[in-house]
Amino acid sequence: MTEAERSDAGQDKVWIPDEEAKRIGADVSLQVLDALSKRDYPVYELKKCAELDVRSVAREVVREIGGMAGLEFSLKGVDTVLDKFLSKIPVVKTVVAEEELEPVAEEDHYVCFIAVDPRNYRELREKAGAIAVTAREELDLDHTPLVLVRNDLCVGPEEFGVLTLHSSEVAKERPPFKVEVLVGEDLRSTMIRLARFIASTVATRAAYLKFPYVVVKESLLVEKGDYKVRVKTPEEVE
C-alpha cells in the first residue's frame, strides 16, 4: 500500500505531499506569485526562521509586532506567558476569528501569517490562539493579533516563515483571480490533491484571508510529467 493509499484509508487522516509532490506544488505556487507580481498585485517576502517550535514562533511574533508597532519589549518572559496560555488552549476565547477581522485604517490591528511545511501544520495550528494572546499580553496591545498558521509548500520541515502586516493591508474578501493548472493524465490526481496547498501558499504570500480558487484541468496537449499554469484576473474569469 502506498503512502497516499494509507492516508486515504482513515477518514481522520490528511494527505501530506511527499517531497516530489511538494516540489511540484511549490513550483506552481511560485509561478502564480510571479504572475501576480507582474500584474501589480502585492506579493510579500516571508521572513524565514529556523528551529521550528511553538516558543520560537511566539518569540518571533512578539518581535515582529513589537518592531512594527514601535514598542519596547523583552523576549525573556514570552515562554512563561506562553506556557500559561498553552495550558488553557480549550478555553482561550479572546482570539480574533478570521470572520471578525475587519480591515481598518488604524495601525493597532495586526495579522501574523505563520507559514509551515504541511507536516507541521496541525500541531502548530492548535497553538495559534495561545501565541496570539501571548503577543497581546507581552506587548500590552489593545487588540489580540490574528495569528494564522498556513500550509506553505515553499517552507522546509524544520523552519517557518513569518509575515506580519497591519490589518488594513490584508484583504478579507476572496482573491479576484483564479488559478488554472493544466496537466496530463499522469499528474491529474496529484495536482488535485495539491490544489488546496497551492491556494494556501498563494493566499499567505499575497496577504489574503481567503484562498483563491485553484482549478486543475486535464489536457491532451500537456506532455507527461509537465504542467502549465494560468492566472486569470477578474476580466478574464468567466
Short mmCIF file of C-alpha atoms in Angstrom, two decimals:
data_model
loop_
_atom_site.label_atom_id
_atom_site.label_comp_id
_atom_site.label_asym_id
_atom_site.label_seq_id
_atom_site.Cartn_x
_atom_site.Cartn_y
_atom_site.Cartn_z
CA MET A 1 0.00 0.00 0.00
CA THR A 2 1.38 3.41 -0.97
CA GLU A 3 1.62 6.37 1.41
CA ALA A 4 -1.30 8.06 -0.37
CA GLU A 5 -3.44 4.92 -0.02
CA ARG A 6 -2.62 4.66 3.67
CA SER A 7 -3.67 8.26 4.12
CA ASP A 8 -6.96 7.57 2.36
CA ALA A 9 -7.65 4.51 4.49
CA GLY A 10 -8.64 6.61 7.52
CA GLN A 11 -11.12 9.46 7.26
CA ASP A 12 -9.39 11.32 10.09
CA LYS A 13 -6.07 11.38 8.26
CA VAL A 14 -4.94 14.15 5.94
CA TRP A 15 -2.86 13.58 2.83
CA ILE A 16 0.59 15.13 3.15
CA PRO A 17 2.55 15.66 -0.07
CA ASP A 18 5.82 13.79 -0.38
CA GLU A 19 8.97 15.61 -1.46
CA GLU A 20 8.32 15.25 -5.20
CA ALA A 21 4.70 16.38 -4.93
CA LYS A 22 5.75 19.27 -2.70
CA ARG A 23 8.39 20.32 -5.24
CA ILE A 24 5.78 20.42 -7.99
CA GLY A 25 3.30 22.32 -5.83
CA ALA A 26 5.96 24.83 -4.79
CA ASP A 27 6.89 25.45 -8.43
CA VAL A 28 3.23 26.04 -9.35
CA SER A 29 2.82 28.40 -6.39
CA LEU A 30 5.89 30.43 -7.33
CA GLN A 31 4.70 30.69 -10.94
CA VAL A 32 1.36 32.04 -9.69
CA LEU A 33 3.03 34.56 -7.39
CA ASP A 34 5.34 35.71 -10.19
CA ALA A 35 2.35 36.22 -12.49
CA LEU A 36 0.55 38.20 -9.77
CA SER A 37 3.58 40.39 -9.16
CA LYS A 38 3.84 41.18 -12.87
CA ARG A 39 0.19 42.25 -12.80
CA ASP A 40 0.84 44.60 -9.86
CA TYR A 41 -0.78 42.50 -7.16
CA PRO A 42 1.06 42.82 -3.84
CA VAL A 43 3.30 39.83 -3.17
CA TYR A 44 5.24 39.70 0.08
CA GLU A 45 8.52 38.11 1.08
CA LEU A 46 8.27 35.98 4.21
CA LYS A 47 10.89 36.16 6.91
CA LYS A 48 12.36 32.65 7.14
CA CYS A 49 13.20 31.33 10.62
CA ALA A 50 14.91 28.11 11.66
CA GLU A 51 14.25 25.81 14.63
CA LEU A 52 10.52 25.38 14.32
CA ASP A 53 8.81 25.06 17.71
CA VAL A 54 5.95 26.92 19.37
CA ARG A 55 8.22 29.03 21.61
CA SER A 56 10.37 30.17 18.68
CA VAL A 57 7.21 31.12 16.78
CA ALA A 58 5.78 33.04 19.76
CA ARG A 59 9.02 34.97 20.26
CA GLU A 60 9.14 35.84 16.55
CA VAL A 61 5.52 37.04 16.58
CA VAL A 62 6.26 39.29 19.57
CA ARG A 63 9.44 40.57 17.91
CA GLU A 64 7.71 41.31 14.59
CA ILE A 65 4.64 43.05 16.03
CA GLY A 66 6.67 44.89 18.63
CA GLY A 67 9.03 46.21 16.00
CA MET A 68 6.18 47.19 13.69
CA ALA A 69 4.32 48.98 16.49
CA GLY A 70 7.46 50.72 17.74
CA LEU A 71 7.09 49.18 21.20
CA GLU A 72 9.81 48.35 23.68
CA PHE A 73 9.75 44.69 24.59
CA SER A 74 11.77 41.87 26.09
CA LEU A 75 11.57 38.27 24.96
CA LYS A 76 12.63 36.91 28.35
CA GLY A 77 9.10 36.47 29.65
CA VAL A 78 7.50 35.06 26.50
CA ASP A 79 7.97 31.40 27.46
CA THR A 80 6.33 31.85 30.87
CA VAL A 81 3.32 33.67 29.44
CA LEU A 82 3.01 31.20 26.59
CA ASP A 83 3.05 28.22 28.96
CA LYS A 84 0.18 29.79 30.89
CA PHE A 85 -1.97 30.04 27.78
CA LEU A 86 -0.90 26.68 26.35
CA SER A 87 -2.38 25.05 29.43
CA LYS A 88 -5.68 26.79 28.68
CA ILE A 89 -5.98 26.18 24.94
CA PRO A 90 -9.58 24.85 25.17
CA VAL A 91 -10.73 27.99 26.98
CA VAL A 92 -8.82 30.66 25.09
CA LYS A 93 -11.78 32.64 23.81
CA THR A 94 -10.19 36.04 23.26
CA VAL A 95 -8.54 35.23 19.94
CA VAL A 96 -9.87 37.20 17.00
CA ALA A 97 -11.60 34.94 14.47
CA GLU A 98 -10.96 35.42 10.75
CA GLU A 99 -14.53 36.44 10.02
CA GLU A 100 -14.40 39.07 12.79
CA LEU A 101 -11.38 40.85 11.38
CA GLU A 102 -12.39 44.00 9.58
CA PRO A 103 -9.71 45.85 7.62
CA VAL A 104 -9.23 49.16 9.43
CA ALA A 105 -7.10 52.23 8.95
CA GLU A 106 -5.67 52.13 12.49
CA GLU A 107 -2.28 50.54 12.94
CA ASP A 108 -3.07 48.71 16.21
CA HIS A 109 -4.64 45.69 14.49
CA TYR A 110 -2.15 43.11 13.26
CA VAL A 111 -2.25 39.92 11.24
CA CYS A 112 0.59 37.45 11.55
CA PHE A 113 0.80 34.68 8.93
CA ILE A 114 2.86 31.71 10.08
CA ALA A 115 3.86 29.55 7.11
CA VAL A 116 4.88 25.96 7.80
CA ASP A 117 5.52 22.70 5.99
CA PRO A 118 2.28 20.67 5.73
CA ARG A 119 3.74 18.09 8.11
CA ASN A 120 3.86 20.69 10.90
CA TYR A 121 0.54 22.41 10.22
CA ARG A 122 -1.92 20.63 12.50
CA GLU A 123 0.24 20.71 15.60
CA LEU A 124 1.08 24.41 15.34
CA ARG A 125 -2.44 25.44 14.31
CA GLU A 126 -3.77 24.16 17.63
CA LYS A 127 -1.44 26.57 19.44
CA ALA A 128 -2.13 29.67 17.31
CA GLY A 129 -4.58 31.10 19.86
CA ALA A 130 -2.09 30.78 22.70
CA ILE A 131 0.56 32.50 20.57
CA ALA A 132 -1.84 35.35 19.76
CA VAL A 133 -2.84 36.11 23.35
CA THR A 134 0.79 35.79 24.46
CA ALA A 135 1.72 38.54 21.99
CA ARG A 136 -1.15 40.70 23.22
CA GLU A 137 -0.11 40.25 26.86
CA GLU A 138 3.60 40.76 26.32
CA LEU A 139 3.14 43.87 24.17
CA ASP A 140 0.13 45.21 26.12
CA LEU A 141 -1.89 45.56 22.91
CA ASP A 142 -5.48 46.78 22.87
CA HIS A 143 -6.44 44.06 20.37
CA THR A 144 -5.43 40.43 20.08
CA PRO A 145 -3.47 40.00 16.85
CA LEU A 146 -4.76 37.45 14.38
CA VAL A 147 -2.24 34.61 14.13
CA LEU A 148 -2.90 32.39 11.12
CA VAL A 149 -0.96 29.17 10.63
CA ARG A 150 -0.86 28.26 6.94
CA ASN A 151 0.38 25.34 4.86
CA ASP A 152 3.21 26.60 2.67
CA LEU A 153 4.85 24.44 0.02
CA CYS A 154 7.92 26.68 -0.12
CA VAL A 155 8.86 26.23 3.55
CA GLY A 156 11.05 23.38 4.82
CA PRO A 157 10.02 20.97 7.61
CA GLU A 158 12.48 22.41 10.14
CA GLU A 159 11.70 26.08 9.52
CA PHE A 160 8.82 28.53 9.46
CA GLY A 161 8.04 31.78 7.67
CA VAL A 162 6.53 34.90 9.22
CA LEU A 163 4.64 37.71 7.52
CA THR A 164 3.26 40.45 9.77
CA LEU A 165 1.01 43.17 8.38
CA HIS A 166 -1.42 45.79 9.57
CA SER A 167 -4.95 44.51 9.07
CA SER A 168 -5.59 47.31 6.57
CA GLU A 169 -3.06 45.61 4.27
CA VAL A 170 -4.81 42.22 4.41
CA ALA A 171 -7.68 41.51 2.02
CA LYS A 172 -10.67 39.91 3.72
CA GLU A 173 -12.55 39.02 0.53
CA ARG A 174 -11.74 36.07 -1.71
CA PRO A 175 -8.95 36.84 -4.21
CA PRO A 176 -10.37 38.16 -7.50
CA PHE A 177 -8.08 35.98 -9.59
CA LYS A 178 -8.43 32.27 -10.38
CA VAL A 179 -5.61 29.78 -10.88
CA GLU A 180 -5.80 27.10 -13.57
CA VAL A 181 -3.30 24.25 -13.79
CA LEU A 182 -3.27 22.18 -16.98
CA VAL A 183 -1.85 18.67 -16.57
CA GLY A 184 -1.64 15.34 -18.31
CA GLU A 185 -3.41 12.26 -17.03
CA ASP A 186 -0.34 11.18 -15.03
CA LEU A 187 -0.31 14.26 -12.76
CA ARG A 188 -4.04 14.91 -12.53
CA SER A 189 -4.67 13.12 -9.22
CA THR A 190 -1.60 14.56 -7.51
CA MET A 191 -2.31 18.11 -8.67
CA ILE A 192 -5.93 17.93 -7.47
CA ARG A 193 -4.65 16.96 -4.04
CA LEU A 194 -2.08 19.76 -4.15
CA ALA A 195 -4.67 22.40 -5.06
CA ARG A 196 -5.54 23.42 -1.50
CA PHE A 197 -1.85 23.58 -0.53
CA ILE A 198 -1.15 25.78 -3.55
CA ALA A 199 -4.11 28.01 -2.64
CA SER A 200 -2.82 28.35 0.93
CA THR A 201 0.72 29.19 -0.19
CA VAL A 202 -0.51 31.85 -2.62
CA ALA A 203 -3.06 33.37 -0.21
CA THR A 204 -0.43 33.77 2.50
CA ARG A 205 2.19 35.42 0.32
CA ALA A 206 -0.37 37.69 -1.36
CA ALA A 207 -1.96 38.55 2.04
CA TYR A 208 -5.49 37.20 1.65
CA LEU A 209 -7.57 35.74 4.46
CA LYS A 210 -9.46 33.57 1.98
CA PHE A 211 -7.95 31.23 -0.57
CA PRO A 212 -8.10 31.68 -4.34
CA TYR A 213 -9.83 29.09 -6.49
CA VAL A 214 -7.33 26.60 -7.93
CA VAL A 215 -8.77 24.53 -10.77
CA VAL A 216 -6.99 21.51 -12.23
CA LYS A 217 -7.78 20.61 -15.85
CA GLU A 218 -6.56 17.64 -17.82
CA SER A 219 -5.20 18.45 -21.27
CA LEU A 220 -4.08 16.18 -24.09
CA LEU A 221 -1.65 18.89 -25.17
CA VAL A 222 0.43 18.70 -22.00
CA GLU A 223 3.38 16.30 -22.06
CA LYS A 224 3.76 13.57 -19.43
CA GLY A 225 5.22 14.97 -16.22
CA ASP A 226 4.64 18.55 -17.33
CA TYR A 227 2.07 21.20 -16.34
CA LYS A 228 1.06 24.69 -17.38
CA VAL A 229 -0.08 27.44 -15.02
CA ARG A 230 -2.57 30.16 -15.86
CA VAL A 231 -3.66 33.05 -13.65
CA LYS A 232 -6.95 34.61 -14.72
CA THR A 233 -7.69 38.10 -13.50
CA PRO A 234 -11.29 39.36 -12.95
CA GLU A 235 -11.77 40.49 -16.53
CA GLU A 236 -10.64 37.05 -17.73
CA VAL A 237 -12.70 34.99 -15.29
CA GLU A 238 -15.97 33.92 -16.83
#
